[in-house]
Amino acid sequence: MRHDEIWRAIDTLAAERGLSPSALARQAGLDATSFNPSKRRTADGKLRWPSTESIAKILDATGAKLEHFSALVNGARAIPEARAKGRSRLPLIGMAQAGAEGFFDDGGYPAGAGWDEVELPTVADVHAYALSISGESMLPVYRPGDTIIVSPAAPVRQGDRVVVRTQDEAVMAKLLLRRTAGQIELGSLNPDYPDLRFSARAVLWMHRIVWASQ
């Protein structure tokens, strides 16, 4: 059971109920910042784990069973089919815009008024959004102008195609090559572009690509 798996399960539990992590904390009677990404590591980079009391409170507040939460920790489907409330209209911005301030909140969810909308296949994640690809680092799989759907709630594993935001406000679509407690390695599908390595602290969030236009 890893640090990132526990936090992913909390994020997923929130998304299943149409909540941000901050809203889930408030619903459970906790400080609204308890589950913020910035609180998941100390100032010197040490891992900060959620307390058993805070987990017990969010399970009680949501009515979720411990078995369900454990399944989320182990990588179960982000949102069970029976609970899914799909959407066919998703917020959309260009990849080049995504690094600017105001388009995402602290949890990495779409925010602000600058988003357009696009009609796309139904996606269960209530926080899903769409990006328009720019650049050539993901050729030939994703071409400039292609639209991808990104799910913050979907579990991310090695080999997944992901959208990543770094501390220097860069947003990029890459392939997750390797992730450890201290380092994240990302690959470009286009061999003309180099692979990238970041410290785990340098990556604010990483969301899985679940669909792309062809």
GROMACS .gro file of N, CA and C in nm, residues 32-199:
model
  504
   32ALA      N    1  -1.095   2.222   0.534
   32ALA     CA    2  -1.113   2.212   0.389
   32ALA      C    3  -0.983   2.185   0.315
   33THR      N    4  -0.871   2.219   0.376
   33THR     CA    5  -0.741   2.199   0.309
   33THR      C    6  -0.678   2.064   0.343
   34SER      N    7  -0.746   1.981   0.421
   34SER     CA    8  -0.686   1.857   0.470
   34SER      C    9  -0.635   1.767   0.359
   35PHE      N   10  -0.706   1.763   0.245
   35PHE     CA   11  -0.670   1.670   0.137
   35PHE      C   12  -0.608   1.741   0.017
   36ASN      N   13  -0.574   1.868   0.032
   36ASN     CA   14  -0.512   1.940  -0.078
   36ASN      C   15  -0.379   1.876  -0.118
   37PRO      N   16  -0.346   1.874  -0.247
   37PRO     CA   17  -0.218   1.817  -0.290
   37PRO      C   18  -0.099   1.876  -0.217
   38SER      N   19  -0.106   2.004  -0.182
   38SER     CA   20   0.006   2.069  -0.112
   38SER      C   21   0.026   2.015   0.028
   39LYS      N   22  -0.076   1.946   0.083
   39LYS     CA   23  -0.066   1.892   0.219
   39LYS      C   24  -0.018   1.746   0.220
   40ARG      N   25   0.012   1.692   0.104
   40ARG     CA   26   0.046   1.551   0.097
   40ARG      C   27   0.195   1.524   0.115
   41ARG      N   28   0.270   1.632   0.122
   41ARG     CA   29   0.412   1.626   0.155
   41ARG      C   30   0.444   1.742   0.248
   42THR      N   31   0.543   1.722   0.334
   42THR     CA   32   0.587   1.830   0.422
   42THR      C   33   0.672   1.927   0.341
   43ALA      N   34   0.707   2.039   0.403
   43ALA     CA   35   0.786   2.141   0.335
   43ALA      C   36   0.922   2.087   0.291
   44ASP      N   37   0.974   1.987   0.364
   44ASP     CA   38   1.104   1.931   0.327
   44ASP      C   39   1.090   1.805   0.240
   45GLY      N   40   0.968   1.781   0.188
   45GLY     CA   41   0.950   1.674   0.092
   45GLY      C   42   0.913   1.538   0.149
   46LYS      N   43   0.899   1.526   0.280
   46LYS     CA   44   0.862   1.398   0.339
   46LYS      C   45   0.715   1.368   0.314
   47LEU      N   46   0.685   1.238   0.297
   47LEU     CA   47   0.547   1.198   0.269
   47LEU      C   48   0.458   1.222   0.391
   48ARG      N   49   0.341   1.279   0.367
   48ARG     CA   50   0.243   1.298   0.474
   48ARG      C   51   0.123   1.209   0.443
   49TRP      N   52   0.090   1.120   0.535
   49TRP     CA   53  -0.018   1.023   0.515
   49TRP      C   54  -0.145   1.072   0.583
   50PRO      N   55  -0.262   1.044   0.524
   50PRO     CA   56  -0.388   1.078   0.592
   50PRO      C   57  -0.403   0.992   0.717
   51SER      N   58  -0.459   1.049   0.820
   51SER     CA   59  -0.477   0.974   0.945
   51SER      C   60  -0.591   0.874   0.932
   52THR      N   61  -0.587   0.771   1.015
   52THR     CA   62  -0.697   0.673   1.015
   52THR      C   63  -0.828   0.741   1.059
   53GLU      N   64  -0.817   0.841   1.144
   53GLU     CA   65  -0.938   0.913   1.187
   53GLU      C   66  -1.001   0.988   1.070
   54SER      N   67  -0.919   1.054   0.986
   54SER     CA   68  -0.975   1.128   0.873
   54SER      C   69  -1.037   1.033   0.772
   55ILE      N   70  -0.976   0.916   0.752
   55ILE     CA   71  -1.034   0.817   0.660
   55ILE      C   72  -1.167   0.766   0.715
   56ALA      N   73  -1.171   0.740   0.845
   56ALA     CA   74  -1.295   0.693   0.907
   56ALA      C   75  -1.405   0.798   0.891
   57LYS      N   76  -1.370   0.925   0.902
   57LYS     CA   77  -1.470   1.032   0.891
   57LYS      C   78  -1.525   1.044   0.750
   58ILE      N   79  -1.438   1.029   0.648
   58ILE     CA   80  -1.491   1.042   0.511
   58ILE      C   81  -1.573   0.919   0.473
   59LEU      N   82  -1.539   0.801   0.528
   59LEU     CA   83  -1.621   0.683   0.501
   59LEU      C   84  -1.759   0.701   0.565
   60ASP      N   85  -1.760   0.755   0.686
   60ASP     CA   86  -1.888   0.776   0.756
   60ASP      C   87  -1.971   0.882   0.682
   61ALA      N   88  -1.906   0.989   0.637
   61ALA     CA   89  -1.978   1.098   0.571
   61ALA      C   90  -2.035   1.056   0.437
   62THR      N   91  -1.967   0.968   0.366
   62THR     CA   92  -2.011   0.927   0.232
   62THR      C   93  -2.093   0.798   0.233
   63GLY      N   94  -2.088   0.725   0.344
   63GLY     CA   95  -2.157   0.597   0.350
   63GLY      C   96  -2.082   0.486   0.279
   64ALA      N   97  -1.957   0.512   0.241
   64ALA     CA   98  -1.877   0.410   0.173
   64ALA      C   99  -1.827   0.306   0.272
   65LYS      N  100  -1.816   0.184   0.227
   65LYS     CA  101  -1.764   0.078   0.311
   65LYS      C  102  -1.612   0.072   0.302
   66LEU      N  103  -1.551   0.022   0.409
   66LEU     CA  104  -1.405   0.009   0.411
   66LEU      C  105  -1.358  -0.081   0.298
   67GLU      N  106  -1.438  -0.184   0.265
   67GLU     CA  107  -1.401  -0.276   0.157
   67GLU      C  108  -1.394  -0.202   0.023
   68HIS      N  109  -1.487  -0.110   0.001
   68HIS     CA  110  -1.488  -0.032  -0.122
   68HIS      C  111  -1.366   0.059  -0.129
   69PHE      N  112  -1.335   0.124  -0.017
   69PHE     CA  113  -1.218   0.212  -0.013
   69PHE      C  114  -1.090   0.131  -0.038
   70SER      N  115  -1.081   0.012   0.023
   70SER     CA  116  -0.963  -0.072   0.002
   70SER      C  117  -0.949  -0.112  -0.145
   71ALA      N  118  -1.063  -0.137  -0.210
   71ALA     CA  119  -1.059  -0.172  -0.352
   71ALA      C  120  -1.008  -0.055  -0.436
   72LEU      N  121  -1.046   0.068  -0.397
   72LEU     CA  122  -0.996   0.185  -0.468
   72LEU      C  123  -0.846   0.200  -0.449
   73VAL      N  124  -0.798   0.172  -0.328
   73VAL     CA  125  -0.654   0.177  -0.302
   73VAL      C  126  -0.580   0.079  -0.393
   74ASN      N  127  -0.643  -0.035  -0.417
   74ASN     CA  128  -0.580  -0.139  -0.498
   74ASN      C  129  -0.604  -0.122  -0.648
   75GLY      N  130  -0.664  -0.007  -0.687
   75GLY     CA  131  -0.675   0.023  -0.829
   75GLY      C  132  -0.806  -0.017  -0.893
   76ALA      N  133  -0.912  -0.033  -0.813
   76ALA     CA  134  -1.043  -0.067  -0.870
   76ALA      C  135  -1.092   0.045  -0.961
   77ARG      N  136  -1.197   0.015  -1.041
   77ARG     CA  137  -1.252   0.115  -1.133
   77ARG      C  138  -1.283   0.243  -1.058
   78ALA      N  139  -1.254   0.354  -1.123
   78ALA     CA  140  -1.270   0.484  -1.058
   78ALA      C  141  -1.412   0.508  -1.010
   79ILE      N  142  -1.508   0.479  -1.097
   79ILE     CA  143  -1.648   0.502  -1.061
   79ILE      C  144  -1.729   0.381  -1.105
   80PRO      N  145  -1.786   0.305  -1.012
   80PRO     CA  146  -1.864   0.187  -1.049
   80PRO      C  147  -1.976   0.223  -1.145
   81GLU      N  148  -2.005   0.132  -1.236
   81GLU     CA  149  -2.108   0.157  -1.339
   81GLU      C  150  -2.242   0.196  -1.277
   82ALA      N  151  -2.275   0.133  -1.165
   82ALA     CA  152  -2.407   0.157  -1.105
   82ALA      C  153  -2.421   0.299  -1.052
   83ARG      N  154  -2.309   0.365  -1.022
   83ARG     CA  155  -2.317   0.499  -0.965
   83ARG      C  156  -2.283   0.608  -1.066
   84ALA      N  157  -2.239   0.566  -1.182
   84ALA     CA  158  -2.189   0.664  -1.278
   84ALA      C  159  -2.300   0.758  -1.324
   85LYS      N  160  -2.268   0.885  -1.326
   85LYS     CA  161  -2.358   0.986  -1.383
   85LYS      C  162  -2.282   1.052  -1.497
   86GLY      N  163  -2.296   0.996  -1.614
   86GLY     CA  164  -2.213   1.039  -1.725
   86GLY      C  165  -2.251   1.176  -1.779
   87ARG      N  166  -2.156   1.236  -1.848
   87ARG     CA  167  -2.178   1.363  -1.915
   87ARG      C  168  -2.131   1.349  -2.059
   88SER      N  169  -2.199   1.416  -2.149
   88SER     CA  170  -2.155   1.414  -2.287
   88SER      C  171  -2.098   1.549  -2.329
   89ARG      N  172  -2.115   1.653  -2.246
   89ARG     CA  173  -2.056   1.783  -2.272
   89ARG      C  174  -1.948   1.808  -2.168
   90LEU      N  175  -1.826   1.825  -2.216
   90LEU     CA  176  -1.712   1.841  -2.126
   90LEU      C  177  -1.645   1.976  -2.148
   91PRO      N  178  -1.586   2.033  -2.041
   91PRO     CA  179  -1.509   2.157  -2.059
   91PRO      C  180  -1.387   2.130  -2.146
   92LEU      N  181  -1.356   2.224  -2.236
   92LEU     CA  182  -1.248   2.206  -2.334
   92LEU      C  183  -1.163   2.332  -2.343
   93ILE      N  184  -1.030   2.313  -2.338
   93ILE     CA  185  -0.936   2.420  -2.371
   93ILE      C  186  -0.821   2.360  -2.451
   94GLY      N  187  -0.742   2.447  -2.511
   94GLY     CA  188  -0.625   2.402  -2.584
   94GLY      C  189  -0.512   2.367  -2.490
   95MET      N  190  -0.428   2.271  -2.529
   95MET     CA  191  -0.316   2.229  -2.447
   95MET      C  192  -0.224   2.347  -2.416
   96ALA      N  193  -0.206   2.436  -2.512
   96ALA     CA  194  -0.117   2.550  -2.491
   96ALA      C  195  -0.171   2.645  -2.385
   97GLN      N  196  -0.305   2.653  -2.371
   97GLN     CA  197  -0.365   2.740  -2.270
   97GLN      C  198  -0.358   2.680  -2.131
   98ALA      N  199  -0.350   2.548  -2.124
   98ALA     CA  200  -0.373   2.478  -1.997
   98ALA      C  201  -0.273   2.514  -1.889
   99GLY      N  202  -0.155   2.561  -1.927
   99GLY     CA  203  -0.056   2.596  -1.826
   99GLY      C  204  -0.079   2.731  -1.761
  100ALA      N  205  -0.170   2.810  -1.817
  100ALA     CA  206  -0.195   2.943  -1.762
  100ALA      C  207  -0.273   2.934  -1.631
  101GLU      N  208  -0.261   3.036  -1.549
  101GLU     CA  209  -0.332   3.039  -1.422
  101GLU      C  210  -0.482   3.048  -1.443
  102GLY      N  211  -0.559   2.988  -1.352
  102GLY     CA  212  -0.703   3.003  -1.350
  102GLY      C  213  -0.783   2.894  -1.417
  103PHE      N  214  -0.716   2.803  -1.490
  103PHE     CA  215  -0.791   2.697  -1.558
  103PHE      C  216  -0.810   2.573  -1.472
  104PHE      N  217  -0.726   2.555  -1.369
  104PHE     CA  218  -0.738   2.440  -1.279
  104PHE      C  219  -0.730   2.489  -1.135
  105ASP      N  220  -0.804   2.420  -1.045
  105ASP     CA  221  -0.793   2.454  -0.904
  105ASP      C  222  -0.676   2.378  -0.842
  106ASP      N  223  -0.660   2.389  -0.709
  106ASP     CA  224  -0.547   2.325  -0.641
  106ASP      C  225  -0.549   2.174  -0.653
  107GLY      N  226  -0.668   2.117  -0.674
  107GLY     CA  227  -0.678   1.972  -0.687
  107GLY      C  228  -0.656   1.922  -0.829
  108GLY      N  229  -0.637   2.016  -0.924
  108GLY     CA  230  -0.617   1.975  -1.063
  108GLY      C  231  -0.746   1.957  -1.139
  109TYR      N  232  -0.858   2.009  -1.085
  109TYR     CA  233  -0.986   1.998  -1.153
  109TYR      C  234  -1.016   2.124  -1.233
  110PRO      N  235  -1.092   2.113  -1.343
  110PRO     CA  236  -1.123   2.232  -1.424
  110PRO      C  237  -1.190   2.340  -1.339
  111ALA      N  238  -1.147   2.464  -1.360
  111ALA     CA  239  -1.202   2.576  -1.283
  111ALA      C  240  -1.203   2.700  -1.372
  112GLY      N  241  -1.273   2.802  -1.327
  112GLY     CA  242  -1.273   2.929  -1.400
  112GLY      C  243  -1.372   2.931  -1.515
  113ALA      N  244  -1.380   3.046  -1.581
  113ALA     CA  245  -1.481   3.067  -1.684
  113ALA      C  246  -1.425   3.061  -1.825
  114GLY      N  247  -1.299   3.028  -1.840
  114GLY     CA  248  -1.237   3.036  -1.972
  114GLY      C  249  -1.249   2.910  -2.056
  115TRP      N  250  -1.323   2.811  -2.008
  115TRP     CA  251  -1.336   2.686  -2.081
  115TRP      C  252  -1.447   2.695  -2.185
  116ASP      N  253  -1.426   2.630  -2.298
  116ASP     CA  254  -1.530   2.610  -2.398
  116ASP      C  255  -1.599   2.477  -2.362
  117GLU      N  256  -1.686   2.427  -2.447
  117GLU     CA  257  -1.747   2.297  -2.427
  117GLU      C  258  -1.741   2.217  -2.555
  118VAL      N  259  -1.737   2.084  -2.540
  118VAL     CA  260  -1.734   1.998  -2.657
  118VAL      C  261  -1.824   1.879  -2.630
  119GLU      N  262  -1.893   1.832  -2.733
  119GLU     CA  263  -1.982   1.717  -2.723
  119GLU      C  264  -1.901   1.592  -2.754
  120LEU      N  265  -1.888   1.505  -2.655
  120LEU     CA  266  -1.804   1.386  -2.670
  120LEU      C  267  -1.872   1.267  -2.603
  121PRO      N  268  -1.817   1.146  -2.621
  121PRO     CA  269  -1.878   1.028  -2.559
  121PRO      C  270  -1.892   1.044  -2.408
  122THR      N  271  -1.994   0.982  -2.353
  122THR     CA  272  -2.021   0.992  -2.210
  122THR      C  273  -1.905   0.937  -2.128
  123VAL      N  274  -1.865   1.012  -2.025
  123VAL     CA  275  -1.758   0.972  -1.935
  123VAL      C  276  -1.812   0.979  -1.793
  124ALA      N  277  -1.784   0.877  -1.712
  124ALA     CA  278  -1.842   0.870  -1.579
  124ALA      C  279  -1.785   0.973  -1.482
  125ASP      N  280  -1.659   1.007  -1.495
  125ASP     CA  281  -1.593   1.097  -1.402
  125ASP      C  282  -1.655   1.237  -1.409
  126VAL      N  283  -1.707   1.284  -1.297
  126VAL     CA  284  -1.772   1.415  -1.295
  126VAL      C  285  -1.672   1.529  -1.312
  127HIS      N  286  -1.543   1.501  -1.297
  127HIS     CA  287  -1.441   1.604  -1.314
  127HIS      C  288  -1.364   1.588  -1.446
  128ALA      N  289  -1.411   1.502  -1.534
  128ALA     CA  290  -1.343   1.483  -1.662
  128ALA      C  291  -1.345   1.612  -1.744
  129TYR      N  292  -1.243   1.628  -1.827
  129TYR     CA  293  -1.235   1.745  -1.913
  129TYR      C  294  -1.167   1.705  -2.044
  130ALA      N  295  -1.169   1.794  -2.141
  130ALA     CA  296  -1.110   1.766  -2.272
  130ALA      C  297  -1.002   1.869  -2.303
  131LEU      N  298  -0.898   1.823  -2.373
  131LEU     CA  299  -0.790   1.911  -2.417
  131LEU      C  300  -0.771   1.893  -2.567
  132SER      N  301  -0.736   2.001  -2.632
  132SER     CA  302  -0.704   1.997  -2.774
  132SER      C  303  -0.552   1.990  -2.787
  133ILE      N  304  -0.502   1.886  -2.851
  133ILE     CA  305  -0.358   1.861  -2.859
  133ILE      C  306  -0.289   1.968  -2.945
  134SER      N  307  -0.174   2.013  -2.896
  134SER     CA  308  -0.086   2.099  -2.975
  134SER      C  309   0.056   2.044  -2.962
  135GLY      N  310   0.139   2.071  -3.058
  135GLY     CA  311   0.274   2.017  -3.055
  135GLY      C  312   0.280   1.879  -3.119
  136GLU      N  313   0.402   1.828  -3.137
  136GLU     CA  314   0.422   1.704  -3.211
  136GLU      C  315   0.487   1.593  -3.129
  137SER      N  316   0.499   1.611  -2.997
  137SER     CA  317   0.571   1.512  -2.917
  137SER      C  318   0.496   1.381  -2.903
  138MET      N  319   0.364   1.380  -2.934
  138MET     CA  320   0.285   1.257  -2.921
  138MET      C  321   0.248   1.197  -3.056
  139LEU      N  322   0.304   1.253  -3.165
  139LEU     CA  323   0.285   1.191  -3.295
  139LEU      C  324   0.351   1.052  -3.296
  140PRO      N  325   0.295   0.955  -3.369
  140PRO     CA  326   0.179   0.965  -3.457
  140PRO      C  327   0.046   0.933  -3.388
  141VAL      N  328   0.050   0.907  -3.255
  141VAL     CA  329  -0.073   0.866  -3.186
  141VAL      C  330  -0.170   0.983  -3.174
  142TYR      N  331  -0.121   1.098  -3.124
  142TYR     CA  332  -0.205   1.217  -3.113
  142TYR      C  333  -0.147   1.326  -3.203
  143ARG      N  334  -0.233   1.379  -3.289
  143ARG     CA  335  -0.190   1.483  -3.383
  143ARG      C  336  -0.240   1.619  -3.335
  144PRO      N  337  -0.170   1.726  -3.374
  144PRO     CA  338  -0.219   1.860  -3.339
  144PRO      C  339  -0.365   1.877  -3.383
  145GLY      N  340  -0.448   1.924  -3.291
  145GLY     CA  341  -0.590   1.941  -3.320
  145GLY      C  342  -0.676   1.826  -3.272
  146ASP      N  343  -0.617   1.710  -3.242
  146ASP     CA  344  -0.694   1.600  -3.184
  146ASP      C  345  -0.747   1.641  -3.047
  147THR      N  346  -0.860   1.583  -3.009
  147THR     CA  347  -0.918   1.608  -2.877
  147THR      C  348  -0.900   1.484  -2.791
  148ILE      N  349  -0.855   1.503  -2.667
  148ILE     CA  350  -0.842   1.393  -2.573
  148ILE      C  351  -0.933   1.419  -2.453
  149ILE      N  352  -0.988   1.313  -2.395
  149ILE     CA  353  -1.064   1.323  -2.271
  149ILE      C  354  -0.973   1.276  -2.158
  150VAL      N  355  -0.970   1.354  -2.051
  150VAL     CA  356  -0.882   1.327  -1.938
  150VAL      C  357  -0.968   1.307  -1.813
  151SER      N  358  -0.937   1.203  -1.736
  151SER     CA  359  -1.014   1.170  -1.617
  151SER      C  360  -0.927   1.181  -1.492
  152PRO      N  361  -0.947   1.283  -1.408
  152PRO     CA  362  -0.870   1.293  -1.283
  152PRO      C  363  -0.893   1.175  -1.188
  153ALA      N  364  -1.010   1.111  -1.198
  153ALA     CA  365  -1.043   1.003  -1.104
  153ALA      C  366  -0.987   0.868  -1.146
  154ALA      N  367  -0.951   0.852  -1.272
  154ALA     CA  368  -0.906   0.721  -1.319
  154ALA      C  369  -0.771   0.685  -1.260
  155PRO      N  370  -0.755   0.562  -1.212
  155PRO     CA  371  -0.625   0.520  -1.159
  155PRO      C  372  -0.517   0.531  -1.266
  156VAL      N  373  -0.398   0.574  -1.227
  156VAL     CA  374  -0.286   0.589  -1.319
  156VAL      C  375  -0.181   0.484  -1.289
  157ARG      N  376  -0.142   0.410  -1.392
  157ARG     CA  377  -0.042   0.305  -1.375
  157ARG      C  378   0.066   0.321  -1.481
  158GLN      N  379   0.177   0.257  -1.456
  158GLN     CA  380   0.288   0.259  -1.552
  158GLN      C  381   0.239   0.212  -1.689
  159GLY      N  382   0.277   0.286  -1.793
  159GLY     CA  383   0.234   0.253  -1.928
  159GLY      C  384   0.113   0.330  -1.975
  160ASP      N  385   0.045   0.402  -1.883
  160ASP     CA  386  -0.072   0.482  -1.922
  160ASP      C  387  -0.028   0.610  -1.993
  161ARG      N  388  -0.114   0.659  -2.081
  161ARG     CA  389  -0.096   0.791  -2.140
  161ARG      C  390  -0.162   0.892  -2.047
  162VAL      N  391  -0.090   0.996  -2.014
  162VAL     CA  392  -0.132   1.087  -1.908
  162VAL      C  393  -0.113   1.233  -1.949
  163VAL      N  394  -0.186   1.321  -1.878
  163VAL     CA  395  -0.162   1.464  -1.884
  163VAL      C  396  -0.102   1.504  -1.750
  164VAL      N  397   0.007   1.579  -1.756
  164VAL     CA  398   0.083   1.614  -1.636
  164VAL      C  399   0.099   1.764  -1.627
  165ARG      N  400   0.088   1.816  -1.506
  165ARG     CA  401   0.120   1.958  -1.482
  165ARG      C  402   0.234   1.965  -1.383
  166THR      N  403   0.336   2.043  -1.416
  166THR     CA  404   0.453   2.056  -1.331
  166THR      C  405   0.450   2.190  -1.256
  167GLN      N  406   0.542   2.204  -1.161
  167GLN     CA  407   0.545   2.325  -1.079
  167GLN      C  408   0.575   2.451  -1.160
  168ASP      N  409   0.642   2.435  -1.274
  168ASP     CA  410   0.669   2.552  -1.357
  168ASP      C  411   0.555   2.582  -1.454
  169GLU      N  412   0.437   2.522  -1.427
  169GLU     CA  413   0.311   2.549  -1.498
  169GLU      C  414   0.307   2.491  -1.639
  170ALA      N  415   0.398   2.400  -1.670
  170ALA     CA  416   0.392   2.331  -1.799
  170ALA      C  417   0.287   2.220  -1.791
  171VAL      N  418   0.205   2.208  -1.895
  171VAL     CA  419   0.107   2.100  -1.906
  171VAL      C  420   0.140   2.022  -2.032
  172MET      N  421   0.152   1.891  -2.019
  172MET     CA  422   0.196   1.809  -2.132
  172MET      C  423   0.126   1.674  -2.132
  173ALA      N  424   0.110   1.617  -2.251
  173ALA     CA  425   0.057   1.482  -2.267
  173ALA      C  426   0.176   1.389  -2.292
  174LYS      N  427   0.189   1.287  -2.208
  174LYS     CA  428   0.304   1.199  -2.215
  174LYS      C  429   0.265   1.055  -2.183
  175LEU      N  430   0.362   0.968  -2.187
  175LEU     CA  431   0.347   0.828  -2.149
  175LEU      C  432   0.418   0.808  -2.016
  176LEU      N  433   0.349   0.753  -1.916
  176LEU     CA  434   0.413   0.728  -1.786
  176LEU      C  435   0.503   0.605  -1.797
  177LEU      N  436   0.632   0.629  -1.792
  177LEU     CA  437   0.728   0.519  -1.804
  177LEU      C  438   0.758   0.455  -1.670
  178ARG      N  439   0.772   0.539  -1.567
  178ARG     CA  440   0.809   0.485  -1.435
  178ARG      C  441   0.776   0.589  -1.329
  179ARG      N  442   0.728   0.541  -1.215
  179ARG     CA  443   0.700   0.632  -1.104
  179ARG      C  444   0.744   0.568  -0.974
  180THR      N  445   0.826   0.637  -0.900
  180THR     CA  446   0.868   0.594  -0.768
  180THR      C  447   0.829   0.702  -0.668
  181ALA      N  448   0.863   0.682  -0.542
  181ALA     CA  449   0.830   0.782  -0.440
  181ALA      C  450   0.902   0.913  -0.466
  182GLY      N  451   1.017   0.907  -0.535
  182GLY     CA  452   1.094   1.028  -0.553
  182GLY      C  453   1.105   1.080  -0.694
  183GLN      N  454   1.068   0.999  -0.795
  183GLN     CA  455   1.091   1.041  -0.933
  183GLN      C  456   0.981   0.992  -1.025
  184ILE      N  457   0.953   1.072  -1.128
  184ILE     CA  458   0.856   1.036  -1.231
  184ILE      C  459   0.925   1.048  -1.366
  185GLU      N  460   0.915   0.943  -1.447
  185GLU     CA  461   0.975   0.941  -1.579
  185GLU      C  462   0.864   0.937  -1.683
  186LEU      N  463   0.870   1.029  -1.779
  186LEU     CA  464   0.767   1.043  -1.881
  186LEU      C  465   0.829   1.026  -2.019
  187GLY      N  466   0.755   0.959  -2.107
  187GLY     CA  467   0.805   0.936  -2.241
  187GLY      C  468   0.723   1.009  -2.345
  188SER      N  469   0.786   1.045  -2.457
  188SER     CA  470   0.719   1.103  -2.572
  188SER      C  471   0.702   0.994  -2.677
  189LEU      N  472   0.581   0.980  -2.729
  189LEU     CA  473   0.558   0.875  -2.829
  189LEU      C  474   0.636   0.903  -2.957
  190ASN      N  475   0.664   1.029  -2.984
  190ASN     CA  476   0.745   1.066  -3.101
  190ASN      C  477   0.893   1.048  -3.065
  191PRO      N  478   0.965   0.959  -3.134
  191PRO     CA  479   1.106   0.933  -3.099
  191PRO      C  480   1.197   1.053  -3.120
  192ASP      N  481   1.149   1.156  -3.188
  192ASP     CA  482   1.230   1.276  -3.208
  192ASP      C  483   1.237   1.362  -3.082
  193TYR      N  484   1.153   1.330  -2.983
  193TYR     CA  485   1.150   1.408  -2.860
  193TYR      C  486   1.205   1.324  -2.744
  194PRO      N  487   1.284   1.384  -2.656
  194PRO     CA  488   1.346   1.307  -2.546
  194PRO      C  489   1.247   1.271  -2.437
  195ASP      N  490   1.279   1.166  -2.362
  195ASP     CA  491   1.203   1.135  -2.241
  195ASP      C  492   1.237   1.239  -2.135
  196LEU      N  493   1.148   1.254  -2.038
  196LEU     CA  494   1.165   1.355  -1.934
  196LEU      C  495   1.166   1.291  -1.797
  197ARG      N  496   1.244   1.347  -1.706
  197ARG     CA  497   1.247   1.301  -1.567
  197ARG      C  498   1.224   1.418  -1.474
  198PHE      N  499   1.135   1.397  -1.377
  198PHE     CA  500   1.104   1.500  -1.279
  198PHE      C  501   1.111   1.440  -1.139
  199SER      N  502   1.146   1.521  -1.042
  199SER     CA  503   1.127   1.477  -0.904
  199SER      C  504   0.977   1.471  -0.878
   0.00000   0.00000   0.00000
